[in-house]
């Protein structure tokens, strides 16, 4: 996997990678990570990716991270681990 660029964001760590004919967007928040794969054929260049990360998309990403945390905490409590 080849690193392409960091995409600055105040809340998340966002990295763009290229691998096997796809752009891979990794979004990290604390211990959680979301990964999105986009075919290079669907975009004209890697420069199109930051434009896709608009406010509406990133708001859903933030909600998904919150849901991931809720799920992780709940399973830890159910299983007396956390």
PDB file of C-alpha atoms in Angstrom:
ATOM      1  CA  UNK A   1       0.000   0.000   0.000  1.00  0.00           C
ATOM      2  CA  UNK A   2       1.381   3.384  -1.013  1.00  0.00           C
ATOM      3  CA  UNK A   3       0.774   6.477   1.110  1.00  0.00           C
ATOM      4  CA  UNK A   4      -0.588   9.356  -0.992  1.00  0.00           C
ATOM      5  CA  UNK A   5      -1.368  12.135   1.486  1.00  0.00           C
ATOM      6  CA  UNK A   6      -2.763  13.187   4.837  1.00  0.00           C
ATOM      7  CA  UNK A   7      -6.026  15.078   4.627  1.00  0.00           C
ATOM      8  CA  UNK A   8      -6.178  17.676   7.412  1.00  0.00           C
ATOM      9  CA  UNK A   9      -9.190  17.601   9.709  1.00  0.00           C
ATOM     10  CA  UNK A  10      -9.617  18.965  13.250  1.00  0.00           C
ATOM     11  CA  UNK A  11     -11.483  15.918  14.591  1.00  0.00           C
ATOM     12  CA  UNK A  12     -10.120  12.918  12.679  1.00  0.00           C
ATOM     13  CA  UNK A  13      -6.848  11.596  11.325  1.00  0.00           C
ATOM     14  CA  UNK A  14      -7.487  10.994   7.628  1.00  0.00           C
ATOM     15  CA  UNK A  15      -4.994   9.247   5.368  1.00  0.00           C
ATOM     16  CA  UNK A  16      -5.243   8.554   1.660  1.00  0.00           C
ATOM     17  CA  UNK A  17      -3.497   5.492   0.216  1.00  0.00           C
ATOM     18  CA  UNK A  18      -3.339   3.786  -3.162  1.00  0.00           C
ATOM     19  CA  UNK A  19      -3.316   0.026  -3.533  1.00  0.00           C
ATOM     20  CA  UNK A  20      -4.311  -2.513  -6.138  1.00  0.00           C
ATOM     21  CA  UNK A  21      -6.254  -0.082  -8.367  1.00  0.00           C
ATOM     22  CA  UNK A  22      -8.083   1.545  -5.476  1.00  0.00           C
ATOM     23  CA  UNK A  23      -7.801   4.642  -3.355  1.00  0.00           C
ATOM     24  CA  UNK A  24      -8.168   3.784   0.315  1.00  0.00           C
ATOM     25  CA  UNK A  25      -9.379   6.426   2.745  1.00  0.00           C
ATOM     26  CA  UNK A  26      -8.602   5.628   6.393  1.00  0.00           C
ATOM     27  CA  UNK A  27     -10.366   7.757   8.982  1.00  0.00           C
ATOM     28  CA  UNK A  28      -9.268   7.312  12.594  1.00  0.00           C
ATOM     29  CA  UNK A  29     -10.691   8.600  15.860  1.00  0.00           C
ATOM     30  CA  UNK A  30      -9.179   7.297  19.080  1.00  0.00           C
ATOM     31  CA  UNK A  31      -9.074   3.496  18.991  1.00  0.00           C
ATOM     32  CA  UNK A  32     -11.494   3.232  16.050  1.00  0.00           C
ATOM     33  CA  UNK A  33     -10.956   3.271  12.293  1.00  0.00           C
ATOM     34  CA  UNK A  34     -13.208   3.422   9.252  1.00  0.00           C
ATOM     35  CA  UNK A  35     -11.896   2.469   5.822  1.00  0.00           C
ATOM     36  CA  UNK A  36     -13.395   3.322   2.444  1.00  0.00           C
ATOM     37  CA  UNK A  37     -12.176   1.879  -0.857  1.00  0.00           C
ATOM     38  CA  UNK A  38     -12.784   3.732  -4.113  1.00  0.00           C
ATOM     39  CA  UNK A  39     -11.827   2.388  -7.517  1.00  0.00           C
ATOM     40  CA  UNK A  40      -9.238   4.559  -9.255  1.00  0.00           C
ATOM     41  CA  UNK A  41     -11.424   4.189 -12.365  1.00  0.00           C
ATOM     42  CA  UNK A  42     -14.270   6.087 -10.633  1.00  0.00           C
ATOM     43  CA  UNK A  43     -12.166   9.243 -10.105  1.00  0.00           C
ATOM     44  CA  UNK A  44     -10.074  11.432 -12.353  1.00  0.00           C
ATOM     45  CA  UNK A  45      -7.322  11.751  -9.711  1.00  0.00           C
ATOM     46  CA  UNK A  46      -6.511  11.330  -6.031  1.00  0.00           C
ATOM     47  CA  UNK A  47      -7.274  15.052  -5.696  1.00  0.00           C
ATOM     48  CA  UNK A  48     -10.985  14.239  -6.043  1.00  0.00           C
ATOM     49  CA  UNK A  49     -11.050  12.365  -2.737  1.00  0.00           C
ATOM     50  CA  UNK A  50     -10.819  15.358  -0.343  1.00  0.00           C
ATOM     51  CA  UNK A  51     -13.807  16.947  -2.099  1.00  0.00           C
ATOM     52  CA  UNK A  52     -15.846  13.834  -1.305  1.00  0.00           C
ATOM     53  CA  UNK A  53     -15.194  14.294   2.414  1.00  0.00           C
ATOM     54  CA  UNK A  54     -17.827  16.991   2.806  1.00  0.00           C
ATOM     55  CA  UNK A  55     -19.549  18.043   6.030  1.00  0.00           C
ATOM     56  CA  UNK A  56     -22.538  15.728   5.547  1.00  0.00           C
ATOM     57  CA  UNK A  57     -20.308  12.693   4.981  1.00  0.00           C
ATOM     58  CA  UNK A  58     -18.044  13.483   7.944  1.00  0.00           C
ATOM     59  CA  UNK A  59     -21.062  14.032  10.210  1.00  0.00           C
ATOM     60  CA  UNK A  60     -22.150  10.459   9.402  1.00  0.00           C
ATOM     61  CA  UNK A  61     -18.593   9.256  10.035  1.00  0.00           C
ATOM     62  CA  UNK A  62     -18.672  10.930  13.466  1.00  0.00           C
ATOM     63  CA  UNK A  63     -22.022   9.282  14.247  1.00  0.00           C
ATOM     64  CA  UNK A  64     -20.666   5.906  13.154  1.00  0.00           C
ATOM     65  CA  UNK A  65     -17.668   6.338  15.492  1.00  0.00           C
ATOM     66  CA  UNK A  66     -20.061   7.136  18.344  1.00  0.00           C
ATOM     67  CA  UNK A  67     -22.077   4.001  17.509  1.00  0.00           C
ATOM     68  CA  UNK A  68     -18.890   1.927  17.385  1.00  0.00           C
ATOM     69  CA  UNK A  69     -17.923   3.174  20.841  1.00  0.00           C
ATOM     70  CA  UNK A  70     -21.399   2.414  22.207  1.00  0.00           C
ATOM     71  CA  UNK A  71     -21.283  -1.111  20.756  1.00  0.00           C
ATOM     72  CA  UNK A  72     -17.771  -1.772  22.073  1.00  0.00           C
ATOM     73  CA  UNK A  73     -18.634  -0.541  25.566  1.00  0.00           C
ATOM     74  CA  UNK A  74     -21.852  -2.582  25.622  1.00  0.00           C
ATOM     75  CA  UNK A  75     -20.125  -5.836  24.678  1.00  0.00           C
ATOM     76  CA  UNK A  76     -17.446  -5.205  27.280  1.00  0.00           C
ATOM     77  CA  UNK A  77     -20.076  -4.689  29.960  1.00  0.00           C
ATOM     78  CA  UNK A  78     -22.143  -7.733  28.894  1.00  0.00           C
ATOM     79  CA  UNK A  79     -19.062  -9.892  29.080  1.00  0.00           C
ATOM     80  CA  UNK A  80     -17.609  -8.344  32.256  1.00  0.00           C
ATOM     81  CA  UNK A  81     -14.462  -7.283  30.423  1.00  0.00           C
ATOM     82  CA  UNK A  82     -14.598  -3.492  30.569  1.00  0.00           C
TER      83      UNK A  82
END
